């Protein structure tokens, strides 16, 4: 049955509760950023695979879900994993067959040490599984023993026998020996410092070669396990002739020291034994009796008793060696002794660094003391050679800390910024205190993952661009650009037009911005005369969550284009009236007649105006100021100058290409208003008459053609009607001739007239269409109606009928 040990480590002394064969539990809590625990279990060796070691989740007070979410795993420095973790059930089970003797040898207690590692947050629990021994090994002897003993051997002579080896320990280990038969010899056991027993066979009855030259004995070794197990070896004794003195060592125990990794052939120590016999019976030879321990592979003894190193000694494998030696004479008598060789440690092992847990990445907003890795460091050397100090490379925001349970944790010690350093190579170097010092190092790569901690930044504090008016809608004006120091989605910048109003109109009606490129397009065609510049704001927004934004002010300046012709403000031109400037005939040179006033709504040189005299009735009489538009006389006015003077002035701007406007200036050269009015009456209507003459001619032609067609149709209809009527009268009156009948007041003029009376028309026309008269009279004495163009009716007496058309110039 498994044995569980729990111990609570409290500020007060530790209480331990144990129950043999049922459960012994020990739990401890150690602080490392969070609470760590220690659990101990006890199991027997040779348990079947899959056997349950213990419920680790219950014993640690953890939920099975925590084991799953924390990706619980076992960390061990052993090459073979004997225990595995079942995260589904929260238990520890046997993974590989455990042989305590192969795992620990004679070391006691025998235990497996490993750690349970959990992630998110990182936690570590130490687990110790003690392997208890079962009686699965019987005592064994190396080989049969052959001994030659002189018959003259004295009673009490000792003969060292090979010790049995039982790989089990404790009660299951070697407990006792028996020797059969016991006629001549008895066993004597001697306890030694290493816990073993030296087995000696003591002569208790003299030997007689003549009675028994060869004696066979059976040596049995027994352990104390259940069931009891034993091993035997045959001892063959050859009785020799008399040799009554045995060799004797000068010391019972020899001691020596040797540094580990000493060269082969190094002298260790020397032993000596003496024999009081003479001749060949006094010759002593030496041998190592515990060759089965592997000692003979490391040490040899020569005929002079010198111990020589023939293998490699390692302090980390064995801190001392015990060499059992025998001194033999030719007569078979012997003595035994032992050599204790202490191995001196040298600093021959560099620290071994093992990564227990490592994070491959950490967010840049991680707080200080965030654990990014845990390592363990072992140095198998002893004393100062095994004392280790660990450090890290400089100028990185990390530090290494030694925890209370002997592990090292690498933690952050200052703020991280991915935009400054996106990756760190953390080099951990561990050095021991030996002379010379040995060191080891590992390099951990750590990625700094991005968080959205940087807002987009525009390249300029403000932008200004210009566009020429009358642009086409959709014109690309320019582009704004913002850069986000973050990474990937957090650095993806989108551009948004910040809503606003310009003169009561939404800014989106003026411009638009491309969300991806930041290119600003004109939505409409701009007019410099309506708006000269405007401001708006563009917002840059990244793709993080939540998104970060920044704003920039953009100013668009509209440049003028020469798209407006000059506008004449004075003199005013209307279709119904015409103004005239009066120049007295006494006007001198430079007389200011009038001033042409014009404006251009464009700006700059597009609005610079110049004035020129384009046409004039008399170019030698007037001039126009090129810059101010003043009309002045350039000579003395004379009586020969015409009353009516017409000037055409052109006003041009300075644009490319230039635009212009013209204006007619009517000038009356007269000393009095009536004189000017009589001469100027027809003048004001020349333009209108000339403009409408073509229209009236076309209209008159159309009306006459229409009346002609109507008259022709009417005449034909009347002729047809009369012919049919005559035919009918002829048939009804016996074909009598028809006498024409004319109604009263009917006059057939020319035989084809259809009018009841003869009308006389008189048309009087002048150059002024408004002064033309249409006169017609009836028979007798009728009034004549005169209609001028002003719509005025006049009645006149007419004594004759006639149609008179005269040229307007003949009426003057």
Short mmCIF file of C-alpha atoms in Angstrom, two decimals, residues 2-410:
data_model
loop_
_atom_site.label_atom_id
_atom_site.label_comp_id
_atom_site.label_asym_id
_atom_site.label_seq_id
_atom_site.Cartn_x
_atom_site.Cartn_y
_atom_site.Cartn_z
CA UNK A 2 1.19 3.50 -0.82
CA UNK A 3 2.39 5.65 1.97
CA UNK A 4 1.70 9.42 1.73
CA UNK A 5 3.58 11.94 3.82
CA UNK A 6 2.32 15.47 4.45
CA UNK A 7 4.12 18.00 6.59
CA UNK A 8 2.84 21.50 7.31
CA UNK A 9 5.62 24.09 7.53
CA UNK A 10 4.38 26.72 9.96
CA UNK A 11 6.06 29.37 12.06
CA UNK A 12 5.81 26.98 14.98
CA UNK A 13 7.59 23.58 15.16
CA UNK A 14 6.53 20.91 12.68
CA UNK A 15 4.07 18.23 13.76
CA UNK A 16 4.35 14.92 11.88
CA UNK A 17 1.57 12.33 11.86
CA UNK A 18 2.30 8.82 10.60
CA UNK A 19 0.39 5.58 10.38
CA UNK A 20 2.34 2.55 9.13
CA UNK A 21 0.63 0.74 6.26
CA UNK A 22 -2.11 3.30 5.78
CA UNK A 23 -1.28 6.93 4.95
CA UNK A 24 1.49 9.33 5.97
CA UNK A 25 1.05 12.81 4.53
CA UNK A 26 3.49 15.73 4.53
CA UNK A 27 2.62 19.06 2.96
CA UNK A 28 4.66 22.24 2.86
CA UNK A 29 4.03 25.63 1.39
CA UNK A 30 6.82 27.72 -0.08
CA UNK A 31 6.38 31.24 -1.44
CA UNK A 32 7.36 32.02 -5.05
CA UNK A 33 5.17 34.81 -6.40
CA UNK A 34 2.30 32.51 -5.24
CA UNK A 35 2.04 29.69 -2.67
CA UNK A 36 4.01 26.54 -3.50
CA UNK A 37 3.52 23.20 -1.80
CA UNK A 38 5.44 20.02 -1.20
CA UNK A 39 3.93 16.56 -1.13
CA UNK A 40 5.65 13.32 -0.22
CA UNK A 41 4.53 9.82 -1.14
CA UNK A 42 5.90 6.43 -0.28
CA UNK A 43 5.51 3.46 -2.62
CA UNK A 44 7.04 0.02 -2.88
CA UNK A 45 9.40 -0.81 -5.70
CA UNK A 46 8.40 -3.11 -8.53
CA UNK A 47 4.83 -1.80 -8.68
CA UNK A 48 3.01 -2.48 -11.96
CA UNK A 49 2.77 0.18 -14.62
CA UNK A 50 -0.32 2.32 -14.22
CA UNK A 51 -0.46 1.81 -10.47
CA UNK A 52 -1.71 4.85 -8.59
CA UNK A 53 0.89 6.70 -6.57
CA UNK A 54 -1.49 9.27 -5.10
CA UNK A 55 -4.19 11.86 -5.79
CA UNK A 56 -1.95 14.88 -6.36
CA UNK A 57 -4.85 17.26 -7.07
CA UNK A 58 -6.57 16.42 -3.77
CA UNK A 59 -3.35 16.42 -1.78
CA UNK A 60 -2.35 19.84 -3.13
CA UNK A 61 -5.85 21.21 -2.74
CA UNK A 62 -6.14 21.86 -6.46
CA UNK A 63 -9.09 21.41 -8.76
CA UNK A 64 -8.68 19.02 -11.69
CA UNK A 65 -9.76 21.88 -13.98
CA UNK A 66 -6.80 23.90 -12.70
CA UNK A 67 -4.47 21.06 -13.73
CA UNK A 68 -5.93 21.15 -17.23
CA UNK A 69 -6.01 24.92 -17.67
CA UNK A 70 -2.53 25.29 -16.16
CA UNK A 71 -1.12 22.61 -18.50
CA UNK A 72 0.24 20.79 -15.46
CA UNK A 73 3.34 18.73 -16.19
CA UNK A 74 6.16 16.98 -14.38
CA UNK A 75 9.61 18.44 -14.48
CA UNK A 76 12.55 16.25 -13.49
CA UNK A 77 16.24 16.23 -14.22
CA UNK A 78 16.32 12.44 -14.40
CA UNK A 79 16.78 10.88 -17.81
CA UNK A 80 13.97 8.39 -17.14
CA UNK A 81 10.50 9.43 -16.03
CA UNK A 82 9.18 6.81 -13.63
CA UNK A 83 6.10 8.78 -12.59
CA UNK A 84 3.59 10.46 -14.88
CA UNK A 85 0.70 12.84 -14.22
CA UNK A 86 -2.85 11.98 -15.27
CA UNK A 87 -4.38 15.45 -15.62
CA UNK A 88 -7.82 14.05 -16.38
CA UNK A 89 -8.06 12.36 -12.97
CA UNK A 90 -5.55 14.45 -11.05
CA UNK A 91 -3.47 11.44 -9.98
CA UNK A 92 0.13 10.28 -10.20
CA UNK A 93 0.66 6.84 -11.73
CA UNK A 94 3.61 4.52 -12.35
CA UNK A 95 5.04 5.03 -15.83
CA UNK A 96 8.09 2.74 -15.73
CA UNK A 97 9.01 -0.19 -13.50
CA UNK A 98 10.99 1.05 -10.52
CA UNK A 99 13.89 -1.03 -9.27
CA UNK A 100 15.06 0.51 -6.05
CA UNK A 101 18.40 -1.31 -6.22
CA UNK A 102 19.13 -0.05 -9.73
CA UNK A 103 17.92 3.44 -8.86
CA UNK A 104 19.63 4.05 -5.53
CA UNK A 105 21.82 1.05 -4.75
CA UNK A 106 22.61 0.93 -1.02
CA UNK A 107 21.61 4.57 -0.50
CA UNK A 108 18.78 5.01 1.93
CA UNK A 109 16.29 6.47 1.91
CA UNK A 110 15.67 6.12 -1.83
CA UNK A 111 13.42 8.78 -3.31
CA UNK A 112 12.37 10.34 -6.60
CA UNK A 113 12.30 14.14 -6.60
CA UNK A 114 10.40 16.10 -9.20
CA UNK A 115 8.28 19.22 -9.59
CA UNK A 116 4.73 19.82 -10.75
CA UNK A 117 4.67 22.91 -12.97
CA UNK A 118 1.49 24.89 -13.69
CA UNK A 119 1.19 27.83 -16.09
CA UNK A 120 -1.03 30.96 -16.08
CA UNK A 121 -0.16 31.83 -13.35
CA UNK A 122 3.11 30.02 -13.02
CA UNK A 123 3.17 27.74 -9.95
CA UNK A 124 5.59 25.07 -8.80
CA UNK A 125 5.03 22.21 -6.38
CA UNK A 126 7.76 19.87 -5.21
CA UNK A 127 6.93 16.18 -4.98
CA UNK A 128 9.01 13.48 -3.30
CA UNK A 129 8.22 9.82 -3.87
CA UNK A 130 10.07 7.51 -1.51
CA UNK A 131 10.77 4.07 -2.92
CA UNK A 132 10.54 1.42 -0.23
CA UNK A 133 12.37 -1.83 -0.55
CA UNK A 134 10.73 -5.22 -1.11
CA UNK A 135 12.56 -8.48 -0.67
CA UNK A 136 13.19 -9.18 -4.32
CA UNK A 137 16.90 -10.02 -4.17
CA UNK A 138 18.46 -13.08 -2.56
CA UNK A 139 21.96 -12.88 -1.05
CA UNK A 140 24.63 -13.94 -3.55
CA UNK A 141 28.29 -14.85 -3.33
CA UNK A 142 30.86 -14.03 -6.04
CA UNK A 143 32.40 -17.45 -6.61
CA UNK A 144 33.21 -20.60 -4.76
CA UNK A 145 36.01 -20.29 -2.24
CA UNK A 146 39.12 -22.48 -2.25
CA UNK A 147 41.45 -22.33 0.78
CA UNK A 148 44.65 -24.13 1.55
CA UNK A 149 45.28 -24.60 5.30
CA UNK A 150 48.24 -26.20 6.97
CA UNK A 151 47.46 -29.00 9.25
CA UNK A 152 49.57 -27.35 11.84
CA UNK A 153 47.37 -24.32 11.85
CA UNK A 154 46.78 -23.27 15.42
CA UNK A 155 43.38 -23.18 16.91
CA UNK A 156 41.83 -19.75 16.47
CA UNK A 157 43.35 -19.23 13.06
CA UNK A 158 41.14 -16.96 11.01
CA UNK A 159 40.25 -17.32 7.38
CA UNK A 160 38.43 -14.44 5.69
CA UNK A 161 35.49 -15.50 3.56
CA UNK A 162 33.83 -13.58 0.74
CA UNK A 163 30.90 -11.53 1.93
CA UNK A 164 27.53 -12.18 0.43
CA UNK A 165 25.85 -9.37 -1.45
CA UNK A 166 22.17 -8.59 -0.98
CA UNK A 167 20.98 -5.59 -2.98
CA UNK A 168 18.02 -5.13 -0.68
CA UNK A 169 18.29 -2.95 2.38
CA UNK A 170 17.06 -2.92 5.92
CA UNK A 171 15.28 -6.00 7.11
CA UNK A 172 15.27 -7.29 3.54
CA UNK A 173 19.05 -7.08 3.41
CA UNK A 174 21.66 -9.56 4.55
CA UNK A 175 21.08 -10.59 8.15
CA UNK A 176 23.01 -13.75 9.06
CA UNK A 177 25.39 -16.49 7.95
CA UNK A 178 25.55 -20.22 8.72
CA UNK A 179 28.37 -22.65 8.07
CA UNK A 180 27.92 -26.39 7.79
CA UNK A 181 29.37 -28.68 8.90
CA UNK A 182 30.92 -27.18 12.00
CA UNK A 183 33.31 -29.99 12.92
CA UNK A 184 36.51 -27.97 12.53
CA UNK A 185 35.41 -24.40 11.92
CA UNK A 186 32.99 -21.85 13.29
CA UNK A 187 31.89 -18.48 11.83
CA UNK A 188 32.78 -15.17 13.37
CA UNK A 189 31.18 -11.92 12.15
CA UNK A 190 32.68 -8.44 12.62
CA UNK A 191 30.58 -5.29 12.10
CA UNK A 192 32.27 -2.59 10.06
CA UNK A 193 31.82 1.16 9.74
CA UNK A 194 29.97 0.94 6.44
CA UNK A 195 27.30 -1.28 8.02
CA UNK A 196 28.55 -4.53 6.47
CA UNK A 197 29.97 -7.51 8.32
CA UNK A 198 33.29 -9.13 7.78
CA UNK A 199 32.95 -12.91 7.67
CA UNK A 200 35.77 -15.00 9.16
CA UNK A 201 36.07 -18.72 9.50
CA UNK A 202 37.87 -19.64 12.76
CA UNK A 203 39.59 -22.96 13.31
CA UNK A 204 38.25 -24.54 16.47
CA UNK A 205 39.57 -28.07 16.05
CA UNK A 206 42.99 -29.09 14.74
CA UNK A 207 43.21 -30.40 11.23
CA UNK A 208 44.66 -33.76 10.36
CA UNK A 209 45.71 -34.09 6.76
CA UNK A 210 46.03 -37.82 7.18
CA UNK A 211 42.35 -38.09 8.10
CA UNK A 212 40.91 -35.51 5.74
CA UNK A 213 43.02 -33.86 3.13
CA UNK A 214 40.01 -32.07 1.52
CA UNK A 215 37.12 -30.57 3.41
CA UNK A 216 33.96 -29.16 1.78
CA UNK A 217 31.89 -26.59 3.68
CA UNK A 218 28.63 -24.84 2.76
CA UNK A 219 28.34 -21.15 3.69
CA UNK A 220 24.74 -19.88 3.69
CA UNK A 221 23.74 -16.19 3.79
CA UNK A 222 20.15 -15.26 4.77
CA UNK A 223 18.15 -12.03 4.71
CA UNK A 224 15.24 -11.04 6.98
CA UNK A 225 12.53 -10.50 4.40
CA UNK A 226 9.24 -12.25 4.02
CA UNK A 227 9.54 -14.75 2.55
CA UNK A 228 13.09 -15.36 3.72
CA UNK A 229 15.64 -15.65 0.92
CA UNK A 230 19.15 -17.12 1.07
CA UNK A 231 22.26 -17.79 -0.96
CA UNK A 232 25.03 -20.36 -0.62
CA UNK A 233 28.62 -20.85 -1.67
CA UNK A 234 30.88 -23.90 -1.46
CA UNK A 235 34.17 -23.59 0.44
CA UNK A 236 36.77 -26.11 -0.53
CA UNK A 237 39.61 -26.54 2.00
CA UNK A 238 42.83 -28.27 1.12
CA UNK A 239 44.81 -29.29 4.18
CA UNK A 240 48.51 -28.63 3.76
CA UNK A 241 51.42 -29.63 5.62
CA UNK A 242 52.57 -27.68 8.65
CA UNK A 243 52.79 -23.85 8.54
CA UNK A 244 52.06 -22.62 11.97
CA UNK A 245 52.51 -18.81 11.64
CA UNK A 246 50.15 -16.56 9.77
CA UNK A 247 51.05 -13.18 8.26
CA UNK A 248 50.20 -10.14 10.39
CA UNK A 249 49.46 -6.60 9.02
CA UNK A 250 51.16 -3.73 10.72
CA UNK A 251 47.82 -1.80 10.92
CA UNK A 252 44.27 -2.87 11.17
CA UNK A 253 43.15 0.13 9.05
CA UNK A 254 45.16 2.12 6.55
CA UNK A 255 44.04 5.59 5.42
CA UNK A 256 44.94 7.68 2.38
CA UNK A 257 43.62 10.62 0.33
CA UNK A 258 43.68 11.17 -3.41
CA UNK A 259 42.34 14.05 -5.58
CA UNK A 260 39.62 13.06 -8.01
CA UNK A 261 40.64 12.63 -11.64
CA UNK A 262 44.18 11.71 -10.61
CA UNK A 263 46.22 10.13 -13.37
CA UNK A 264 46.45 6.40 -13.72
CA UNK A 265 49.51 4.96 -12.01
CA UNK A 266 49.26 7.40 -9.09
CA UNK A 267 50.60 5.92 -5.88
CA UNK A 268 47.91 5.75 -3.22
CA UNK A 269 49.52 4.11 -0.15
CA UNK A 270 51.58 1.13 0.94
CA UNK A 271 50.69 -1.75 3.32
CA UNK A 272 52.91 -4.30 5.01
CA UNK A 273 52.44 -7.72 6.66
CA UNK A 274 55.06 -9.97 8.34
CA UNK A 275 55.22 -13.78 8.77
CA UNK A 276 57.36 -15.37 11.50
CA UNK A 277 57.87 -18.51 9.51
CA UNK A 278 61.07 -19.21 7.68
CA UNK A 279 61.64 -20.02 4.10
CA UNK A 280 58.81 -20.21 1.74
CA UNK A 281 56.30 -20.32 4.60
CA UNK A 282 57.37 -16.79 5.46
CA UNK A 283 56.88 -15.35 2.01
CA UNK A 284 53.86 -13.06 2.01
CA UNK A 285 51.73 -12.09 -0.97
CA UNK A 286 48.95 -9.47 -1.10
CA UNK A 287 45.58 -9.37 -2.81
CA UNK A 288 42.42 -7.29 -2.83
CA UNK A 289 39.64 -9.41 -1.44
CA UNK A 290 36.56 -7.23 -2.28
CA UNK A 291 37.02 -7.38 -6.03
CA UNK A 292 33.29 -7.83 -6.57
CA UNK A 293 32.69 -4.18 -5.52
CA UNK A 294 34.58 -2.93 -8.55
CA UNK A 295 37.44 -1.78 -6.36
CA UNK A 296 39.90 -3.98 -8.24
CA UNK A 297 39.07 -2.01 -11.40
CA UNK A 298 40.27 1.17 -9.74
CA UNK A 299 43.12 -0.02 -7.50
CA UNK A 300 45.82 -2.71 -7.65
CA UNK A 301 48.25 -3.97 -5.04
CA UNK A 302 51.65 -5.23 -6.04
CA UNK A 303 53.90 -7.78 -4.37
CA UNK A 304 55.47 -5.07 -2.25
CA UNK A 305 52.11 -3.94 -0.83
CA UNK A 306 51.92 -0.70 -2.85
CA UNK A 307 48.40 0.43 -3.81
CA UNK A 308 48.38 1.90 -7.33
CA UNK A 309 45.51 3.80 -9.04
CA UNK A 310 44.55 2.09 -12.29
CA UNK A 311 41.17 3.74 -12.99
CA UNK A 312 39.42 7.10 -12.69
CA UNK A 313 38.05 8.20 -9.35
CA UNK A 314 35.23 10.74 -9.29
CA UNK A 315 34.20 12.54 -6.15
CA UNK A 316 30.67 12.94 -7.49
CA UNK A 317 30.43 9.12 -7.86
CA UNK A 318 32.07 8.08 -4.60
CA UNK A 319 33.48 10.25 -1.89
CA UNK A 320 35.64 7.45 -0.45
CA UNK A 321 36.67 3.87 -1.25
CA UNK A 322 37.22 0.94 1.15
CA UNK A 323 39.77 -1.61 -0.05
CA UNK A 324 39.80 -4.97 1.75
CA UNK A 325 43.23 -6.59 1.51
CA UNK A 326 44.69 -9.99 2.49
CA UNK A 327 48.22 -11.08 3.24
CA UNK A 328 48.89 -14.79 2.41
CA UNK A 329 51.89 -16.95 3.08
CA UNK A 330 52.85 -20.06 1.22
CA UNK A 331 51.28 -22.24 3.81
CA UNK A 332 47.87 -20.73 3.24
CA UNK A 333 47.81 -18.69 6.39
CA UNK A 334 46.51 -15.14 5.98
CA UNK A 335 45.65 -11.90 7.69
CA UNK A 336 43.26 -9.15 6.62
CA UNK A 337 43.17 -5.38 6.78
CA UNK A 338 41.49 -2.52 5.00
CA UNK A 339 42.42 0.76 3.36
CA UNK A 340 40.12 3.80 3.50
CA UNK A 341 40.85 6.09 0.50
CA UNK A 342 39.19 9.51 0.76
CA UNK A 343 38.63 11.31 -2.56
CA UNK A 344 39.31 15.05 -2.55
CA UNK A 345 36.91 17.13 -4.63
CA UNK A 346 38.28 19.41 -7.33
CA UNK A 347 36.29 21.97 -9.27
CA UNK A 348 35.76 19.86 -12.37
CA UNK A 349 32.05 20.38 -12.98
CA UNK A 350 30.48 23.45 -14.48
CA UNK A 351 27.04 24.47 -13.19
CA UNK A 352 24.23 22.71 -15.04
CA UNK A 353 21.36 25.05 -15.99
CA UNK A 354 17.95 23.49 -16.60
CA UNK A 355 14.95 25.43 -17.88
CA UNK A 356 11.93 24.50 -15.81
CA UNK A 357 9.48 26.80 -17.56
CA UNK A 358 9.82 29.54 -20.12
CA UNK A 359 7.49 32.06 -21.72
CA UNK A 360 8.24 32.75 -25.36
CA UNK A 361 6.46 36.09 -25.30
CA UNK A 362 5.21 38.73 -22.89
CA UNK A 363 3.03 41.77 -23.47
CA UNK A 364 4.67 45.16 -23.29
CA UNK A 365 2.25 46.32 -20.59
CA UNK A 366 3.23 43.54 -18.20
CA UNK A 367 3.73 44.82 -14.65
CA UNK A 368 7.01 44.64 -12.83
CA UNK A 369 8.01 41.28 -11.31
CA UNK A 370 6.23 39.34 -14.05
CA UNK A 371 7.85 35.89 -14.20
CA UNK A 372 9.03 35.04 -17.71
CA UNK A 373 11.14 31.95 -16.95
CA UNK A 374 12.15 29.60 -14.15
CA UNK A 375 15.44 27.71 -14.11
CA UNK A 376 17.24 25.33 -11.81
CA UNK A 377 21.01 25.25 -11.38
CA UNK A 378 22.98 22.24 -10.12
CA UNK A 379 26.68 21.87 -9.50
CA UNK A 380 27.68 18.37 -8.35
CA UNK A 381 30.91 19.67 -6.82
CA UNK A 382 31.12 20.15 -3.06
CA UNK A 383 31.68 23.02 -0.70
CA UNK A 384 32.69 26.24 -2.43
CA UNK A 385 33.18 24.39 -5.70
CA UNK A 386 29.45 23.72 -5.73
CA UNK A 387 28.30 27.16 -4.62
CA UNK A 388 26.77 29.00 -7.59
CA UNK A 389 26.02 32.64 -8.36
CA UNK A 390 23.86 33.58 -11.37
CA UNK A 391 23.69 36.84 -13.27
CA UNK A 392 22.36 38.31 -16.48
CA UNK A 393 23.52 40.56 -19.29
CA UNK A 394 23.27 44.29 -18.65
CA UNK A 395 20.94 46.94 -20.05
CA UNK A 396 17.84 44.80 -20.22
CA UNK A 397 14.65 45.30 -18.20
CA UNK A 398 14.92 41.94 -16.46
CA UNK A 399 16.50 40.60 -13.32
CA UNK A 400 17.11 37.17 -11.86
CA UNK A 401 15.97 36.24 -8.37
CA UNK A 402 16.77 33.25 -6.17
CA UNK A 403 13.62 31.76 -4.68
CA UNK A 404 13.29 30.18 -1.29
CA UNK A 405 13.25 26.65 -2.68
CA UNK A 406 16.52 26.97 -4.55
CA UNK A 407 15.20 27.83 -8.00
CA UNK A 408 15.83 30.98 -10.01
CA UNK A 409 13.11 33.10 -11.57
CA UNK A 410 13.65 35.67 -14.31
#
